Structures are given as C-alpha cells and as structure tokens.
PDB file of C-alpha atoms and ligand atoms in Angstrom:
ATOM      1  CA  MET A   1       0.000   0.000   0.000  1.00 96.00           C
ATOM      2  CA  LEU A   2       1.234   3.505  -0.838  1.00 98.00           C
ATOM      3  CA  GLN A   3       2.430   5.209   2.318  1.00 98.00           C
ATOM      4  CA  LEU A   4       2.363   8.994   2.559  1.00 98.00           C
ATOM      5  CA  ALA A   5       3.272  11.415   5.333  1.00 98.00           C
ATOM      6  CA  ILE A   6       1.580  14.762   5.797  1.00 98.00           C
ATOM      7  CA  ILE A   7       3.715  17.186   7.781  1.00 98.00           C
ATOM      8  CA  ASN A   8       2.481  20.551   8.984  1.00 98.00           C
ATOM      9  CA  GLY A   9       4.723  23.231  10.434  1.00 98.00           C
ATOM     10  CA  PRO A  10       4.263  26.107  12.864  1.00 98.00           C
ATOM     11  CA  ASN A  11       0.845  27.484  13.795  1.00 98.00           C
ATOM     12  CA  LEU A  12      -0.962  24.938  11.657  1.00 98.00           C
ATOM     13  CA  ASN A  13      -2.113  23.201  14.862  1.00 97.00           C
ATOM     14  CA  LEU A  14      -4.425  26.224  15.170  1.00 96.00           C
ATOM     15  CA  LEU A  15      -6.205  25.678  11.845  1.00 97.00           C
ATOM     16  CA  GLY A  16      -9.910  26.299  12.323  1.00 95.00           C
ATOM     17  CA  MET A  17      -9.381  29.127  14.803  1.00 96.00           C
ATOM     18  CA  ARG A  18      -6.363  30.877  13.289  1.00 94.00           C
ATOM     19  CA  GLU A  19      -7.257  33.744  10.904  1.00 94.00           C
ATOM     20  CA  PRO A  20     -10.280  31.851   9.488  1.00 95.00           C
ATOM     21  CA  HIS A  21     -10.733  34.457   6.735  1.00 94.00           C
ATOM     22  CA  ILE A  22      -7.394  33.218   5.347  1.00 95.00           C
ATOM     23  CA  TYR A  23      -7.193  29.571   6.419  1.00 96.00           C
ATOM     24  CA  GLY A  24     -10.865  28.560   6.791  1.00 92.00           C
ATOM     25  CA  SER A  25     -12.769  27.270   9.798  1.00 93.00           C
ATOM     26  CA  GLN A  26     -11.951  23.562   9.682  1.00 95.00           C
ATOM     27  CA  SER A  27      -9.396  22.052  12.035  1.00 96.00           C
ATOM     28  CA  PHE A  28      -6.742  19.873  10.445  1.00 98.00           C
ATOM     29  CA  ASP A  29      -7.830  16.908  12.563  1.00 97.00           C
ATOM     30  CA  GLN A  30     -11.340  17.165  11.072  1.00 96.00           C
ATOM     31  CA  TYR A  31      -9.933  17.502   7.571  1.00 98.00           C
ATOM     32  CA  PHE A  32      -7.527  14.600   8.082  1.00 98.00           C
ATOM     33  CA  GLU A  33     -10.362  12.249   9.102  1.00 98.00           C
ATOM     34  CA  ALA A  34     -12.242  13.150   5.894  1.00 97.00           C
ATOM     35  CA  LEU A  35      -9.054  12.726   3.849  1.00 98.00           C
ATOM     36  CA  LYS A  36      -8.463   9.203   5.196  1.00 98.00           C
ATOM     37  CA  LYS A  37     -12.066   8.245   4.319  1.00 98.00           C
ATOM     38  CA  ARG A  38     -11.635   9.687   0.816  1.00 98.00           C
ATOM     39  CA  PHE A  39      -8.362   7.865   0.087  1.00 98.00           C
ATOM     40  CA  THR A  40      -8.864   4.393   1.522  1.00 97.00           C
ATOM     41  CA  SER A  41      -6.271   2.857  -0.826  1.00 96.00           C
ATOM     42  CA  VAL A  42      -3.470   4.911   0.766  1.00 98.00           C
ATOM     43  CA  SER A  43      -1.870   4.793   4.199  1.00 98.00           C
ATOM     44  CA  LEU A  44      -1.762   8.370   5.477  1.00 98.00           C
ATOM     45  CA  GLU A  45       0.110   9.516   8.559  1.00 98.00           C
ATOM     46  CA  TYR A  46       0.039  13.010  10.013  1.00 98.00           C
ATOM     47  CA  TYR A  47       2.601  14.955  12.035  1.00 98.00           C
ATOM     48  CA  GLN A  48       2.634  18.576  13.160  1.00 98.00           C
ATOM     49  CA  SER A  49       5.256  20.561  15.023  1.00 98.00           C
ATOM     50  CA  ASN A  50       5.952  24.193  15.761  1.00 98.00           C
ATOM     51  CA  VAL A  51       9.664  23.437  16.130  1.00 98.00           C
ATOM     52  CA  GLU A  52      12.028  23.591  13.152  1.00 98.00           C
ATOM     53  CA  GLY A  53      14.398  20.860  14.390  1.00 98.00           C
ATOM     54  CA  GLU A  54      11.515  18.508  15.144  1.00 98.00           C
ATOM     55  CA  LEU A  55      10.232  18.939  11.594  1.00 98.00           C
ATOM     56  CA  ILE A  56      13.711  18.106  10.301  1.00 98.00           C
ATOM     57  CA  ASN A  57      13.932  15.042  12.569  1.00 98.00           C
ATOM     58  CA  HIS A  58      10.556  13.898  11.323  1.00 98.00           C
ATOM     59  CA  LEU A  59      11.587  14.349   7.678  1.00 98.00           C
ATOM     60  CA  HIS A  60      14.679  12.206   8.373  1.00 98.00           C
ATOM     61  CA  GLY A  61      12.502   9.626  10.125  1.00 98.00           C
ATOM     62  CA  CYS A  62      10.374   9.238   6.998  1.00 98.00           C
ATOM     63  CA  MET A  63      13.305   7.571   5.194  1.00 98.00           C
ATOM     64  CA  GLY A  64      12.492   3.986   4.366  1.00 97.00           C
ATOM     65  CA  LYS A  65       8.923   4.388   5.638  1.00 98.00           C
ATOM     66  CA  VAL A  66       6.956   6.444   3.115  1.00 98.00           C
ATOM     67  CA  GLN A  67       6.986   6.918  -0.650  1.00 98.00           C
ATOM     68  CA  GLY A  68       5.902  10.547  -0.555  1.00 98.00           C
ATOM     69  CA  ILE A  69       5.659  13.538   1.755  1.00 98.00           C
ATOM     70  CA  ILE A  70       3.158  16.398   1.682  1.00 98.00           C
ATOM     71  CA  LEU A  71       4.711  19.325   3.530  1.00 98.00           C
ATOM     72  CA  ASN A  72       3.205  22.593   4.631  1.00 98.00           C
ATOM     73  CA  ALA A  73       6.182  24.152   6.380  1.00 98.00           C
ATOM     74  CA  GLY A  74       4.201  27.272   7.330  1.00 98.00           C
ATOM     75  CA  ALA A  75       6.401  30.311   7.834  1.00 98.00           C
ATOM     76  CA  TYR A  76       9.547  28.136   7.814  1.00 98.00           C
ATOM     77  CA  THR A  77       8.918  27.924   4.062  1.00 98.00           C
ATOM     78  CA  HIS A  78      10.180  31.467   3.783  1.00 98.00           C
ATOM     79  CA  THR A  79      13.123  31.204   6.176  1.00 98.00           C
ATOM     80  CA  SER A  80      14.490  27.693   6.556  1.00 98.00           C
ATOM     81  CA  ILE A  81      17.536  26.604   4.622  1.00 98.00           C
ATOM     82  CA  ALA A  82      17.754  23.720   7.119  1.00 98.00           C
ATOM     83  CA  ILE A  83      14.363  22.314   6.068  1.00 98.00           C
ATOM     84  CA  ALA A  84      15.305  22.768   2.398  1.00 98.00           C
ATOM     85  CA  ASP A  85      18.532  20.826   3.089  1.00 98.00           C
ATOM     86  CA  ALA A  86      16.565  18.072   4.862  1.00 98.00           C
ATOM     87  CA  ILE A  87      14.276  17.671   1.839  1.00 98.00           C
ATOM     88  CA  ALA A  88      17.321  17.449  -0.412  1.00 98.00           C
ATOM     89  CA  ALA A  89      18.973  14.949   1.929  1.00 98.00           C
ATOM     90  CA  ILE A  90      16.163  12.401   2.045  1.00 98.00           C
ATOM     91  CA  SER A  91      15.451  10.824  -1.285  1.00 92.00           C
ATOM     92  CA  ILE A  92      11.682  10.955  -0.917  1.00 98.00           C
ATOM     93  CA  PRO A  93       9.585  13.164  -3.207  1.00 98.00           C
ATOM     94  CA  VAL A  94       8.018  16.089  -1.335  1.00 98.00           C
ATOM     95  CA  VAL A  95       5.044  18.163  -2.484  1.00 98.00           C
ATOM     96  CA  GLU A  96       4.864  21.627  -0.936  1.00 98.00           C
ATOM     97  CA  VAL A  97       1.353  22.722   0.056  1.00 98.00           C
ATOM     98  CA  HIS A  98       0.056  26.100   1.175  1.00 98.00           C
ATOM     99  CA  ILE A  99      -3.579  26.645   2.070  1.00 98.00           C
ATOM    100  CA  SER A 100      -3.479  30.329   1.148  1.00 98.00           C
ATOM    101  CA  ASN A 101      -2.154  31.779  -2.094  1.00 98.00           C
ATOM    102  CA  VAL A 102       1.263  32.833  -0.823  1.00 98.00           C
ATOM    103  CA  LEU A 103       2.013  34.728  -4.046  1.00 98.00           C
ATOM    104  CA  ALA A 104      -0.990  36.999  -3.445  1.00 98.00           C
ATOM    105  CA  ARG A 105       0.099  37.958   0.072  1.00 98.00           C
ATOM    106  CA  GLU A 106       2.989  39.863   1.680  1.00 97.00           C
ATOM    107  CA  ASP A 107       6.245  40.035  -0.293  1.00 98.00           C
ATOM    108  CA  TYR A 108       8.104  37.999   2.352  1.00 97.00           C
ATOM    109  CA  ARG A 109       5.810  35.052   1.581  1.00 98.00           C
ATOM    110  CA  LYS A 110       6.765  35.102  -2.100  1.00 97.00           C
ATOM    111  CA  THR A 111      10.088  33.365  -1.445  1.00 98.00           C
ATOM    112  CA  SER A 112      10.097  29.635  -0.737  1.00 98.00           C
ATOM    113  CA  PHE A 113      13.422  28.093   0.235  1.00 98.00           C
ATOM    114  CA  ILE A 114      11.856  24.654   0.031  1.00 98.00           C
ATOM    115  CA  ALA A 115      10.138  24.873  -3.382  1.00 98.00           C
ATOM    116  CA  PRO A 116      13.312  24.161  -5.421  1.00 98.00           C
ATOM    117  CA  LYS A 117      13.839  20.941  -3.456  1.00 98.00           C
ATOM    118  CA  CYS A 118      10.230  19.757  -3.912  1.00 98.00           C
ATOM    119  CA  VAL A 119       8.728  17.928  -6.880  1.00 98.00           C
ATOM    120  CA  GLY A 120       5.967  20.526  -7.026  1.00 98.00           C
ATOM    121  CA  SER A 121       3.993  23.128  -5.131  1.00 98.00           C
ATOM    122  CA  ILE A 122       0.283  23.726  -4.528  1.00 98.00           C
ATOM    123  CA  SER A 123      -0.787  27.093  -3.168  1.00 98.00           C
ATOM    124  CA  GLY A 124      -4.073  28.897  -2.704  1.00 98.00           C
ATOM    125  CA  LEU A 125      -6.491  25.995  -3.134  1.00 97.00           C
ATOM    126  CA  GLY A 126      -7.414  25.773   0.539  1.00 97.00           C
ATOM    127  CA  MET A 127      -7.293  22.471   2.400  1.00 97.00           C
ATOM    128  CA  ASN A 128      -8.031  20.743  -0.910  1.00 98.00           C
ATOM    129  CA  GLY A 129      -4.348  21.251  -1.728  1.00 98.00           C
ATOM    130  CA  TYR A 130      -3.531  18.297   0.536  1.00 98.00           C
ATOM    131  CA  ALA A 131      -6.013  16.056  -1.317  1.00 98.00           C
ATOM    132  CA  LEU A 132      -4.597  17.143  -4.670  1.00 98.00           C
ATOM    133  CA  ALA A 133      -1.113  16.245  -3.439  1.00 98.00           C
ATOM    134  CA  VAL A 134      -2.334  12.800  -2.308  1.00 98.00           C
ATOM    135  CA  GLN A 135      -3.876  12.293  -5.751  1.00 98.00           C
ATOM    136  CA  HIS A 136      -0.561  13.272  -7.355  1.00 98.00           C
ATOM    137  CA  PHE A 137       1.264  10.542  -5.430  1.00 98.00           C
ATOM    138  CA  ILE A 138      -1.412   7.972  -6.359  1.00 98.00           C
ATOM    139  CA  ASP A 139      -1.033   8.896 -10.034  1.00 98.00           C
ATOM    140  CA  ALA A 140       2.768   8.861  -9.790  1.00 97.00           C
ATOM    141  CA  ASN A 141       2.812   5.373  -8.176  1.00 96.00           C
ATOM    142  CA  PRO A 142       0.580   3.211 -10.399  1.00 91.00           C
TER     143      PRO A 142
HETATM  144  C1  LIG B   1       0.930  28.883   4.908  1.00 97.16           C
HETATM  145  C2  LIG B   1       1.458  30.198   4.324  1.00 97.16           C
HETATM  146  C3  LIG B   1       2.629  30.702   5.122  1.00 97.16           C
HETATM  147  O1  LIG B   1       3.109  31.923   4.579  1.00 97.16           O
HETATM  148  C4  LIG B   1       2.210  30.963   6.554  1.00 97.16           C
HETATM  149  O2  LIG B   1       3.321  31.381   7.322  1.00 97.16           O
HETATM  150  C5  LIG B   1       1.544  29.787   7.172  1.00 97.16           C
HETATM  151  C6  LIG B   1       0.588  29.029   6.373  1.00 97.16           C
HETATM  152  C7  LIG B   1      -0.327  28.386   4.177  1.00 97.16           C
HETATM  153  O3  LIG B   1      -0.676  27.219   4.355  1.00 97.16           O
HETATM  154  O4  LIG B   1      -0.985  29.163   3.478  1.00 97.16           O
HETATM  155  O5  LIG B   1       1.732  29.497   8.340  1.00 97.16           O
HETATM  156  O6  LIG B   1       1.931  27.887   4.758  1.00 97.16           O
END
C-alpha cells in the first residue's frame, strides 16, 4: 500500500481558529479524518510541530517508511535553509502545500526556500491542496 506522510509546520495546529478568513474554519484533525475516508487505498500519517528541528527530525525519520511527503512548512517555508537541506537529503519526493495563495500575500511570503527541493507546489487551493497532493502521489505510483 502507498504510504504517505503529511507534515504541517508552525501554527498549523491552530487551523480552524487561526485567521479563518485566510485559512478557513476547519481544524486539520477534522480535515484529516475526511481525507483518510476519501483515500482508503493509501496509508496516510500526520505529524505537526511548531519546532524547526523537530520537523527536520521527522523528515529524516520518513526515510524507508513512506513513498511521498506532503509538507506545509508554514512560515519556515520562507526562512528555513535547514528544512530545504533536509528535503534534499532524504530521497523521498516532497510536495509543498500552502492553504493560502502565498504569491498573493505579503512580499516575504513570495520566497520559498523549500520549493526548489520539492517535486511541485500547490498554493491557494485551501485544504483541498492536501487532497490534490495525495492524488498526485497515487497517479505517480501506479
Ligand atoms: C501557509 C502560508 C505561510 O506563509 C504561513 O506562514 C503559514 C501558512 C499556508 O498554508 O498558506 O503558516 O503555509
């Protein structure tokens, strides 16, 4: 069975209550339950941390366990060379996801250190971005 890891970075534990006009009113736990029901042919695991080093440790820990990673690194997207290096170091394809359209927001959100290390990026399609990334990995692993 295809095994995928979803990893969310800082402040994404507050989805549902955090700036709902930008990120919507659904918690990630609620969304994740619906996602697992939608993709029953895939094994999905979920991890969230607000701590950069813990995200890096988790990326390393995915080696040999999953065939794809869906990563919303939150604000670390725009700052973290260390997370970009971790993605490059593990030979697992990573899809970058952002709930909001980062290119339509503040200038400092327009740079992603991780995007060049990812196989692709999804931004601005709301929580559905995670489902689209899951579908990508299904299509890429026939
Ligand atoms: C985000 C966009 C980032 O700029 C922001 O720091 C987040 C969430 C998104 O999902 O739209 O925390 O990654």
